[in-house]
XYZ file of C-alpha atoms in Angstrom:
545
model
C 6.512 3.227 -11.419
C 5.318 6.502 -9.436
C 3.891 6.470 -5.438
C 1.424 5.131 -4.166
C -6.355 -0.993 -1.618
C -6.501 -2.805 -3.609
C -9.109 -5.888 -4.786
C -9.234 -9.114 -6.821
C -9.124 -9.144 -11.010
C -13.030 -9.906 -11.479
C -14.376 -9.813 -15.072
C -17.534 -10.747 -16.269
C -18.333 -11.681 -19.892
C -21.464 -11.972 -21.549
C -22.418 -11.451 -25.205
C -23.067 -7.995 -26.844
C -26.164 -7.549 -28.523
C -26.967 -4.379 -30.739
C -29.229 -1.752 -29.977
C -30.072 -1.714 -33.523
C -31.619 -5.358 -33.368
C -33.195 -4.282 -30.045
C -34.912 -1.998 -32.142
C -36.166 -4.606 -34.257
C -37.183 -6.851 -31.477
C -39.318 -4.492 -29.830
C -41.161 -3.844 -33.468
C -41.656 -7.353 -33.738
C -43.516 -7.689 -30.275
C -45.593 -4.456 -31.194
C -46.463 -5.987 -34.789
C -47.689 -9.772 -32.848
C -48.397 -8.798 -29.465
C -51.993 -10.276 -29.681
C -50.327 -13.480 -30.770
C -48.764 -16.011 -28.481
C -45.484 -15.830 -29.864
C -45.362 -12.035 -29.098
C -46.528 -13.093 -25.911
C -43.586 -15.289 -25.319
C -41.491 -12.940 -27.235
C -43.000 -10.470 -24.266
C -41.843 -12.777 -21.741
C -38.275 -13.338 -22.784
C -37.911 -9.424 -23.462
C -38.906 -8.456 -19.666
C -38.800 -11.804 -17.974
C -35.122 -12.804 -18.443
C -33.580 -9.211 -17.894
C -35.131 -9.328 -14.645
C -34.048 -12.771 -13.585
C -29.979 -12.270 -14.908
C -30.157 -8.954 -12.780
C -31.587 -10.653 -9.721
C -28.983 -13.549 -10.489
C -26.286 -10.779 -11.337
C -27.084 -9.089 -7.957
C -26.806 -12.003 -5.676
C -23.497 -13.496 -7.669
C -21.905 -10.033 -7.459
C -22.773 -9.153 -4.205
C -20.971 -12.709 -3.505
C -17.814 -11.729 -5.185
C -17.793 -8.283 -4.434
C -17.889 -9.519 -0.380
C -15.250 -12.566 -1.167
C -12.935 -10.087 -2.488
C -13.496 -7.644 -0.132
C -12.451 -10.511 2.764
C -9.778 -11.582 1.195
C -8.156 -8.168 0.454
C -8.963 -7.283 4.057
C -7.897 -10.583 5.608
C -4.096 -10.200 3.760
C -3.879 -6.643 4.803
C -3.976 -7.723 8.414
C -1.989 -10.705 8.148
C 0.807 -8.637 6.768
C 0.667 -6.258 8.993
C 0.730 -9.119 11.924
C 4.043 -10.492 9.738
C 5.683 -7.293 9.624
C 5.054 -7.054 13.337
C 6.655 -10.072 13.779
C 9.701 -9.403 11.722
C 10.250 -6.368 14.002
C 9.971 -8.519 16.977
C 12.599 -11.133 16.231
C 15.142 -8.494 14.837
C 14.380 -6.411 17.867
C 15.029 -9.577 19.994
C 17.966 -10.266 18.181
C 19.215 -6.863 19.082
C 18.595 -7.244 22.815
C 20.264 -10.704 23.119
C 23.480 -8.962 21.778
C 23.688 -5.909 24.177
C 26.587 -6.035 26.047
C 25.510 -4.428 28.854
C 23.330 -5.525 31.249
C 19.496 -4.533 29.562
C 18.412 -2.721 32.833
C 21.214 0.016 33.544
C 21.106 2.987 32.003
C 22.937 2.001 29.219
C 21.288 -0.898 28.783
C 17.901 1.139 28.895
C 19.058 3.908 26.653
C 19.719 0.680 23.880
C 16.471 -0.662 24.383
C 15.061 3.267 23.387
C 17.124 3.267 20.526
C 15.627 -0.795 19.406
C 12.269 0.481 19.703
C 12.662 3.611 18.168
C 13.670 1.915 14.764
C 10.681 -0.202 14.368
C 7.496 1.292 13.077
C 5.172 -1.092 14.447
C 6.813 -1.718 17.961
C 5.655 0.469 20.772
C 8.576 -0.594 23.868
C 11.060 -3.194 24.018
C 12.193 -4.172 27.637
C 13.328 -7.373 29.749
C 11.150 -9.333 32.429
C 11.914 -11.677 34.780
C 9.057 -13.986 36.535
C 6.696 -12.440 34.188
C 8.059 -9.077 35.567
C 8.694 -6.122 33.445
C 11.940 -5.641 34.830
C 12.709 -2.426 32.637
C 11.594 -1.147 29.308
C 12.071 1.594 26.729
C 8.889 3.213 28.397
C 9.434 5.280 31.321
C 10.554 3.523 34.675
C 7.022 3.993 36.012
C 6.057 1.039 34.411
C 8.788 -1.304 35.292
C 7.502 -4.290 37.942
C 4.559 -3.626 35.857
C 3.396 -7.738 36.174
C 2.223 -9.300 32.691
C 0.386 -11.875 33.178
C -2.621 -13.023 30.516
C -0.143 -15.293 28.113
C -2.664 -16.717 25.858
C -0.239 -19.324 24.355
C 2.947 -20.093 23.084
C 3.624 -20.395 19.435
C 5.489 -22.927 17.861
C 8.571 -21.117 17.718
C 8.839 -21.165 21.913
C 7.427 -16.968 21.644
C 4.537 -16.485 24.400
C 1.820 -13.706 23.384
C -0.374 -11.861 25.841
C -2.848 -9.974 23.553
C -3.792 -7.554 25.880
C -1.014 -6.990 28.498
C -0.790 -4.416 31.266
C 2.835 -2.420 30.996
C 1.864 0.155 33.774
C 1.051 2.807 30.650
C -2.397 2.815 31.186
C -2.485 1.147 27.549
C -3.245 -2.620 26.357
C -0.384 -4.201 24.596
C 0.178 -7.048 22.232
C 3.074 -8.352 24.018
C 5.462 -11.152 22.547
C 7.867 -13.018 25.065
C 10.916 -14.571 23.913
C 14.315 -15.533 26.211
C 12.929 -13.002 28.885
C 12.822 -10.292 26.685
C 9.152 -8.778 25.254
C 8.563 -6.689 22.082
C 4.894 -4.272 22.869
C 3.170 -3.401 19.744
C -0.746 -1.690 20.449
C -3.336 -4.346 18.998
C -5.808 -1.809 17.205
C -2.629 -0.845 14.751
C -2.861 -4.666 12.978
C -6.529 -4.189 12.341
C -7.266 -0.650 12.182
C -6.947 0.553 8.174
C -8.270 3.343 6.607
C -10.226 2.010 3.776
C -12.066 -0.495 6.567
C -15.688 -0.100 6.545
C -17.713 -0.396 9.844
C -19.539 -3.712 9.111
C -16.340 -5.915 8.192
C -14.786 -8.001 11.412
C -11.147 -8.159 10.997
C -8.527 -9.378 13.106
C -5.228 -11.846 13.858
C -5.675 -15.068 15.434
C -2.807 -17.913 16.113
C -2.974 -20.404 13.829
C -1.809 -23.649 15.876
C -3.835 -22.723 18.771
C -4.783 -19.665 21.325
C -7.708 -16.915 20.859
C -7.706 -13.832 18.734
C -4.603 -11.930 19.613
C -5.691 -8.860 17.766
C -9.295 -7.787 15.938
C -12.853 -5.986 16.061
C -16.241 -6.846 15.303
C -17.133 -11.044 15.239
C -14.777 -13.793 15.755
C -15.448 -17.593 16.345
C -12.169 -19.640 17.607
C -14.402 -22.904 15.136
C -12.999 -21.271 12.211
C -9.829 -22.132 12.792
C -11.074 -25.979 11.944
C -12.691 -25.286 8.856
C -9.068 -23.960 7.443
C -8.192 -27.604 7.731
C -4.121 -27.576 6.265
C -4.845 -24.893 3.656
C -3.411 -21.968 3.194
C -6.448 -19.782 2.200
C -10.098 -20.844 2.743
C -13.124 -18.685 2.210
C -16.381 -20.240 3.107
C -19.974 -19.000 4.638
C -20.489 -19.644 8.340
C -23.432 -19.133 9.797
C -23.906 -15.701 9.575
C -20.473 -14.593 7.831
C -18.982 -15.072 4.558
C -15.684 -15.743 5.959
C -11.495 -15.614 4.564
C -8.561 -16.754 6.625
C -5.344 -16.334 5.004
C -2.433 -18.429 7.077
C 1.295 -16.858 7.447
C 3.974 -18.968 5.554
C 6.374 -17.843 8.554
C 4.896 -17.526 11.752
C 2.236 -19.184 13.489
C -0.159 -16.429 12.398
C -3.410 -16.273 10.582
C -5.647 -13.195 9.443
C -9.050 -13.417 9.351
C -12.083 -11.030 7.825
C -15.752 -11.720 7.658
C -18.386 -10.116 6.666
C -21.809 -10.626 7.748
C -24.439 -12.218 5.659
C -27.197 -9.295 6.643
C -24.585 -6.957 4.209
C -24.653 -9.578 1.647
C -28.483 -9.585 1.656
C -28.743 -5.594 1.486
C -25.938 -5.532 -0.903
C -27.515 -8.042 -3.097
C -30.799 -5.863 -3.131
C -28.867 -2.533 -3.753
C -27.917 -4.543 -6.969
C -31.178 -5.036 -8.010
C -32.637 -2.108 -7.248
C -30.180 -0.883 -10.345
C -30.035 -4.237 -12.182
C -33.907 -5.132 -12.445
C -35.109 -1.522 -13.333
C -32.453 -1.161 -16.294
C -33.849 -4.553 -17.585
C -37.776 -3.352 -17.851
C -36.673 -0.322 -19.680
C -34.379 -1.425 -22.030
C -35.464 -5.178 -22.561
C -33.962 -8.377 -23.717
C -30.462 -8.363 -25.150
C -30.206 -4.065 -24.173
C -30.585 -5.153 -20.307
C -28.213 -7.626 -20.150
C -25.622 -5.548 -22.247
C -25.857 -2.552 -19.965
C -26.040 -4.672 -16.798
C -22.373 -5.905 -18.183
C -21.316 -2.612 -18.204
C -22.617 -1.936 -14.969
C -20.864 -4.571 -13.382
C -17.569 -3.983 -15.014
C -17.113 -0.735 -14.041
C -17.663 -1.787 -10.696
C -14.592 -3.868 -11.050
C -11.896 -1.682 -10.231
C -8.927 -3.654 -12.163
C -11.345 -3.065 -15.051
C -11.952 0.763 -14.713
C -8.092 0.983 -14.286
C -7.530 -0.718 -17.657
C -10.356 1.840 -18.931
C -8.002 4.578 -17.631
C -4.625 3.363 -19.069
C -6.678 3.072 -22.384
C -8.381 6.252 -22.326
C -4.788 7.850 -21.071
C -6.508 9.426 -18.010
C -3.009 9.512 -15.827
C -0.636 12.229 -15.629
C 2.141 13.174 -14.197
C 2.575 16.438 -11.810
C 5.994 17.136 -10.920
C 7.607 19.110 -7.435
C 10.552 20.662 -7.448
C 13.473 19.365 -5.244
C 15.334 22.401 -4.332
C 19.274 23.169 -2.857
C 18.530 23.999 0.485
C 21.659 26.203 1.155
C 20.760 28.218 -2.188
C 16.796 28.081 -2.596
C 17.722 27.180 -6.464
C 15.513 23.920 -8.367
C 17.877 21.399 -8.845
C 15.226 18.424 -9.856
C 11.434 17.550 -9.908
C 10.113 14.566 -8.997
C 7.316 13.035 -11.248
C 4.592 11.762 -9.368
C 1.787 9.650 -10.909
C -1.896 11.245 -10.611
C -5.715 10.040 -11.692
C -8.011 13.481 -11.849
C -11.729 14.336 -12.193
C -12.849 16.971 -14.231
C -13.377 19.114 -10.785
C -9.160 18.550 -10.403
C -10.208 15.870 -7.333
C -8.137 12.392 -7.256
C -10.123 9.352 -8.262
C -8.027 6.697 -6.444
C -4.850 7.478 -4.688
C -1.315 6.631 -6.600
C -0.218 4.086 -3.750
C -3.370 2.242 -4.689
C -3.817 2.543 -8.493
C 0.082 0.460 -7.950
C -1.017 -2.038 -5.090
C -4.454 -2.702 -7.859
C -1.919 -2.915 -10.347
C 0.516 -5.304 -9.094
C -2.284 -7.034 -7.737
C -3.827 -7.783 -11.331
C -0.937 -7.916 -13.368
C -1.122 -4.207 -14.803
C 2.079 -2.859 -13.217
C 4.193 -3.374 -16.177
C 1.691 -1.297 -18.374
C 1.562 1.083 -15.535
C 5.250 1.724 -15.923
C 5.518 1.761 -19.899
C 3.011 3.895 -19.383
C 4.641 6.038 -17.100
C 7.812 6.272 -19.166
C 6.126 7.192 -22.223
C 4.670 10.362 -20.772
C 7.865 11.178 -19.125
C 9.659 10.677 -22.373
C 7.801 13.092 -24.095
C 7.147 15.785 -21.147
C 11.349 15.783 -19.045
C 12.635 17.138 -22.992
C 11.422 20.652 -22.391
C 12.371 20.175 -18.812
C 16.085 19.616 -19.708
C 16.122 22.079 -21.873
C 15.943 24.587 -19.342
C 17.230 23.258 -17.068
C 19.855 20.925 -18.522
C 22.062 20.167 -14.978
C 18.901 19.399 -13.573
C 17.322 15.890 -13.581
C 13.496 14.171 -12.972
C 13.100 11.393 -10.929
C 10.725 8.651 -11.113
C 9.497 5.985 -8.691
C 9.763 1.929 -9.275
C 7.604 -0.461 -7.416
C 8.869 -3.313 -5.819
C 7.982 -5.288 -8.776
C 9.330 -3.325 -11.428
C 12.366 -3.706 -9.644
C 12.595 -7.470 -9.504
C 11.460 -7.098 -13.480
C 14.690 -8.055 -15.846
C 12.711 -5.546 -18.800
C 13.275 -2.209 -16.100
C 16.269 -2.014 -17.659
C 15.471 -2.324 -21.340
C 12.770 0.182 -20.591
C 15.046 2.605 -19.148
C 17.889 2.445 -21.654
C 15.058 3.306 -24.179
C 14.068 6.518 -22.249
C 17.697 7.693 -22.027
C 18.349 7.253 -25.779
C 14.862 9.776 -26.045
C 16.525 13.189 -27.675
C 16.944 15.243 -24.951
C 16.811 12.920 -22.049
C 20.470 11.640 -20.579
C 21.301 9.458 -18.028
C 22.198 12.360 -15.878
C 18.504 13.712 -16.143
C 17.521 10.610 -14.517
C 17.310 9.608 -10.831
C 14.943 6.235 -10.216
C 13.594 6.519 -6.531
C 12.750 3.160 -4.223
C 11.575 1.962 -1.868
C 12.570 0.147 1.039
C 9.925 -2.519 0.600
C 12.232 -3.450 -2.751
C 14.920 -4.889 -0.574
C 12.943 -8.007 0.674
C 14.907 -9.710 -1.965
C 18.041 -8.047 -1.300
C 20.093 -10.135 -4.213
C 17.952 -9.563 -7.165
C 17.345 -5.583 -5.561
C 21.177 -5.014 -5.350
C 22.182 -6.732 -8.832
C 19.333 -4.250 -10.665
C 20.154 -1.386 -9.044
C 23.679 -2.402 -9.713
C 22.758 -2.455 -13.851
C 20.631 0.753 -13.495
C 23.691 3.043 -11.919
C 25.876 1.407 -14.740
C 23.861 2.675 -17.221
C 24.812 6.299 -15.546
C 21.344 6.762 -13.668
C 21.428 7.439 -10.004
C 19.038 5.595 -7.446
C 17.483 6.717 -4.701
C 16.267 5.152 -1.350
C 12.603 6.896 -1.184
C 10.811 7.034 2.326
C 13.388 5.494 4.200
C 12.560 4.974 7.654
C 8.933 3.749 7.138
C 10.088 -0.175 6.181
C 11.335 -3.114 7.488
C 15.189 -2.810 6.151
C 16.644 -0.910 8.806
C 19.421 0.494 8.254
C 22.140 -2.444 7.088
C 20.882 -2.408 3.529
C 22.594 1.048 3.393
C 25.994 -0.209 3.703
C 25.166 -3.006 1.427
C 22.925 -1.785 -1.553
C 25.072 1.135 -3.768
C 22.979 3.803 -4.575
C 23.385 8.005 -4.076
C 21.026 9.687 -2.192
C 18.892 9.076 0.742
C 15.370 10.862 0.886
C 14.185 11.218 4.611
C 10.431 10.483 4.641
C 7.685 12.852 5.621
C 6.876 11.690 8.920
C 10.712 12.068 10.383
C 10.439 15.715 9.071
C 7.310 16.298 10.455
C 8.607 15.702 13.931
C 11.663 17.849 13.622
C 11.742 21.052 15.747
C 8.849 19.552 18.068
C 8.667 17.885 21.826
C 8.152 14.557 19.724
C 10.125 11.093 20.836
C 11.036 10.674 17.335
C 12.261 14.248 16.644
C 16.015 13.309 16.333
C 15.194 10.116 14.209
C 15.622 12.515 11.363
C 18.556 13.975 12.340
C 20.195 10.184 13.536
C 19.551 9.217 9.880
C 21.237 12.124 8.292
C 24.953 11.381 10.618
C 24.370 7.648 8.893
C 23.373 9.002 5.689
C 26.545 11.049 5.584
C 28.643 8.714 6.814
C 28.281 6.338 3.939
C 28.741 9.009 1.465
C 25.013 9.548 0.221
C 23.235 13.218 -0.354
C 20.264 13.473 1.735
C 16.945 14.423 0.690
C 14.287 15.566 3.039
C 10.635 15.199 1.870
C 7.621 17.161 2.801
C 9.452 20.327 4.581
C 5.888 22.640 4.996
C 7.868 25.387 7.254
C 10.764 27.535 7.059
C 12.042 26.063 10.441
C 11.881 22.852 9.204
C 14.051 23.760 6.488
C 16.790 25.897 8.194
C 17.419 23.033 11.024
C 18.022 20.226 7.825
C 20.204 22.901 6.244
C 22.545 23.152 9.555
C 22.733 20.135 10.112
C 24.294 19.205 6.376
C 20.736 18.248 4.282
C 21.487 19.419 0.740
C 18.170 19.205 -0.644
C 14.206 18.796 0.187
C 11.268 19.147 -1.412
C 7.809 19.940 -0.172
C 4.795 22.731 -0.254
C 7.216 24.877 1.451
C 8.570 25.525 -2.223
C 6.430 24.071 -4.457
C 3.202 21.717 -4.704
C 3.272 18.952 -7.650
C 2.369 20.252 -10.703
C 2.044 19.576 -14.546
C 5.218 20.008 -16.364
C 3.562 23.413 -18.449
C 2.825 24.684 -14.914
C 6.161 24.038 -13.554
C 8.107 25.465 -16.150
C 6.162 29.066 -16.508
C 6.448 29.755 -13.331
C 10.366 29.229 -13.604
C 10.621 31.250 -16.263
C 8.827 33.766 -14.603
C 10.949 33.700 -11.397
């Protein structure tokens, strides 16, 4: 699949009715409307339109809320997992040190443990509830904790909003006298949130809310009972809790029932007009339609039918030479006024969601197979490569799939390079024994936005694959005052060392570039040299050059 919210599959069904016989109906009340059948004829015409759409509005306003919890509600629980993970491996890290954690050595390790988790803020080692020393500057060491909420069941002791002399509130987590600082708001503070939907983390054996915004009542915790999921309405929230399989973590979102109610009239307000004008079996038919396109699995079926995706492609250039050497296809959804409908991260996260992914990709493949010909042709040393989700990974038919698209005329398994992600190694065996069958069939993998997951680095030695592309936010940094301005550069040393060709993603200026190229980065890609574009685009403007 190709880069890249998403909600719950919701599809409504009701039965289609002609406009044709409509048409008739509406003669037939004209002919008899001084008779009671037309007057019950009357009645059922404008009458039940009106009631589905007020029952329409208030179910749909229902489900449109539910899903919008329990989207919301996993988002932060994953988030509050992925914090966690970081925690223990960064604990796991500072048990091992072998020298003690408060020298300079010791200090200068800690730096380098929080620098290589995205969620973590400091690392550091305390003593009486001390911070004895940190990755943060020594100004903050003595700093006293205090305000442990509770301790989980795994023996680790969270203050949610702990003092580390920064100035800042930290969610600290406390394990064998070493802590692991992430800042609260990142758990609960998402893009896509909208102001009047409470959010948050709470623990799930016991404590108060370690991390959220907007309403929370510690009772909720009771009505989850042993499930893993509940929604329910309390009081004055339509409520979802969704409970961690591995920590002693829950996620909560509500929303409150005031939005319902305004929500449910915004509904009607489109709902019960369409009814009156169109009548009967025409109201409920277009309040169908209405609905379904509000269903965003739905419109993204519509689009895979009507073939609205295409693919843009930017060029991946030799840095030492300025020459194309490969274009990377990327997946895109346009208006008519060239504007994105949905972003590509979540048109995949909707499809994987609802079971669309694997349409998604055949989709994907099928433009590709018919678009990367004229491509190869001239250039034919050069290669396109395309992006698989974590679930087309784990998928046994990649493989058929992409044997098919290198037995295309024109298209060989050298003009291939499959790009992934990080997130694909949470099942390293599976990831490593597909990748394994895709470079036997002669394509070449990449690791895509490396940096920004949860793998760290081991899965390089482990996983065999050929290139490494340096995500975005690393290059961003490079050149600048930043903390993280030699992550970059630490990552091409390992990269090198293993005997992969780097790739460095989103270069936007010249000095950008020219520090990569000295320090060994053979390609990169970015509006420096080119902006994604379709394949007719890409290739006149080659030819012209």
């Amino acid at each position: 699949m190709v880069r890249a919210w998403t909600g719950s599959c919701i599809m409504l069904h009701v039965r289609s009715i002609t406009g044709a016989s409509h048409r008739e109906s509406a003669s037939r009340m004209r002919s008899r409307k001084t008779t009671p059948i037309a007057v019950a004829i009357t009645l059922l015409a404008v009458g039940l339109p009106v009631l589905a759409a007020l029952w329409l509005a208030h179910r749909e306003s229902r489900s449109e809320a539910s899903a919008q919890t329990q989207f919301m509600a996993g988002e932060v629980l994953g988030r509050a997992e992925g914090m966690a993970d970081q925690a223990m491996a960064a604990y796991r890290r500072m048990r091992a040190l072998t020298t003690p954690p408060c020298s300079d050595t010791g200090r200068q390790q800690m730096i380098a443990i929080a620098l290589d988790y995205s969620y973590l803020k400091a690392v550091g080692h305390v003593a009486d509830d001390r911070v004895e020393c940190s990755s943060f500057a020594p100004g903050g060491d003595g700093s006293r904790l205090g305000g442990f909420a509770y301790t989980s069941m795994s023996g680790v002791r969270i203050a949610p909003r702990a003092d580390l002399g920064t100035g800042k509130r930290f969610l600290v987590l406390e394990k064998d006298d070493f802590v692991a600082a992430a800042l609260p708001e990142v758990l609960v503070d998402l893009p896509f949130n909208r102001i009047h939907i409470s959010s948050g983390v709470f623990g799930r054996s016991a404590g108060p809310r370690l991390a959220g915004n907007g309403t929370f009542d510690p009772a909720w915790r009771e009505r989850l009972g042993q499930a893993h999921q509940a929604t329910f309405v309390d009081g004055d929230n339509l409520v979802t809790i969704r409970v961690s399989s591995r920590y002693d973590l829950a996620g909560y979102s509500a929303i409150p029932a005031t939005y319902l109610h305004a929500r449910a009239v915004a509904f009607a307000l489109v709902l019960v007009p369409i009814g009156l004008l169109l009548g009967g079996a025409g109201a409920l038919a277009s309040l169908y339609l209405v609905r379904k396109r509000a269903s965003l699995p739905a419109v993204l079926r519509t689009a895979l039918r009507k073939m609205e995706f295409v693919l843009h492609y930017q060029p991946i250039v030799e840095l030492a030479s300025g020459r194309m050497v490969g274009a990377e296809a990327l997946l895109r959804w346009p208006r008519h006024d060239g504007s994105q409908v949905m972003r590509p991260d979540a048109v995949i996260r909707v499809a994987e969601d609802c079971g669309l992914i694997r349409r998604l990709t055949v989709y994907v493949l099928a433009q590709l197979a018919t678009e990367a010909p004229a491509f190869i042709r001239q250039h034919p040393d050069g290669y396109i490569s395309i992006n698989l989700s974590p679930s087309d990974l784990h998928d046994e038919d990649i493989l058929e799939q992409l044997r098919q698209l290198i037995e295309t005329p024109g298209i060989a398994a050298r003009n291939l390079v499959v790009e992934i992600t990080e997130h694909s190694f949470l099942d390293p065996t599976r990831a490593s024994r597909n990748i394994t069958a895709i470079r036997a069939l002669g394509i070449r993998v990449a690791i895509d936005d490396f940096g920004t997951g949860f793998s760290g680095l081991s899965h390089l030695a482990t996983l065999k694959t050929d290139y490494l592309k340096i995500d975005k936010v690393f290059v961003d940094t490079i050149g600048t005052d930043s903390a993280t301005s030699e992550v970059a550069l630490h990552i091409v040393r390992i990269a090198h060392s293993l005997g992969l060709t780097v790739i460095a993603e989103g270069i936007e200026s010249r000095l950008q570039a020219d520090l990569l190229r000295e320090q060994g980065v053979e390609y990169a890609q970015g509006w420096l040299f080119s902006h994604a574009q379709p394949m007719e685009a890409l290739l006149r403007g080659q030819a012209a050059a």
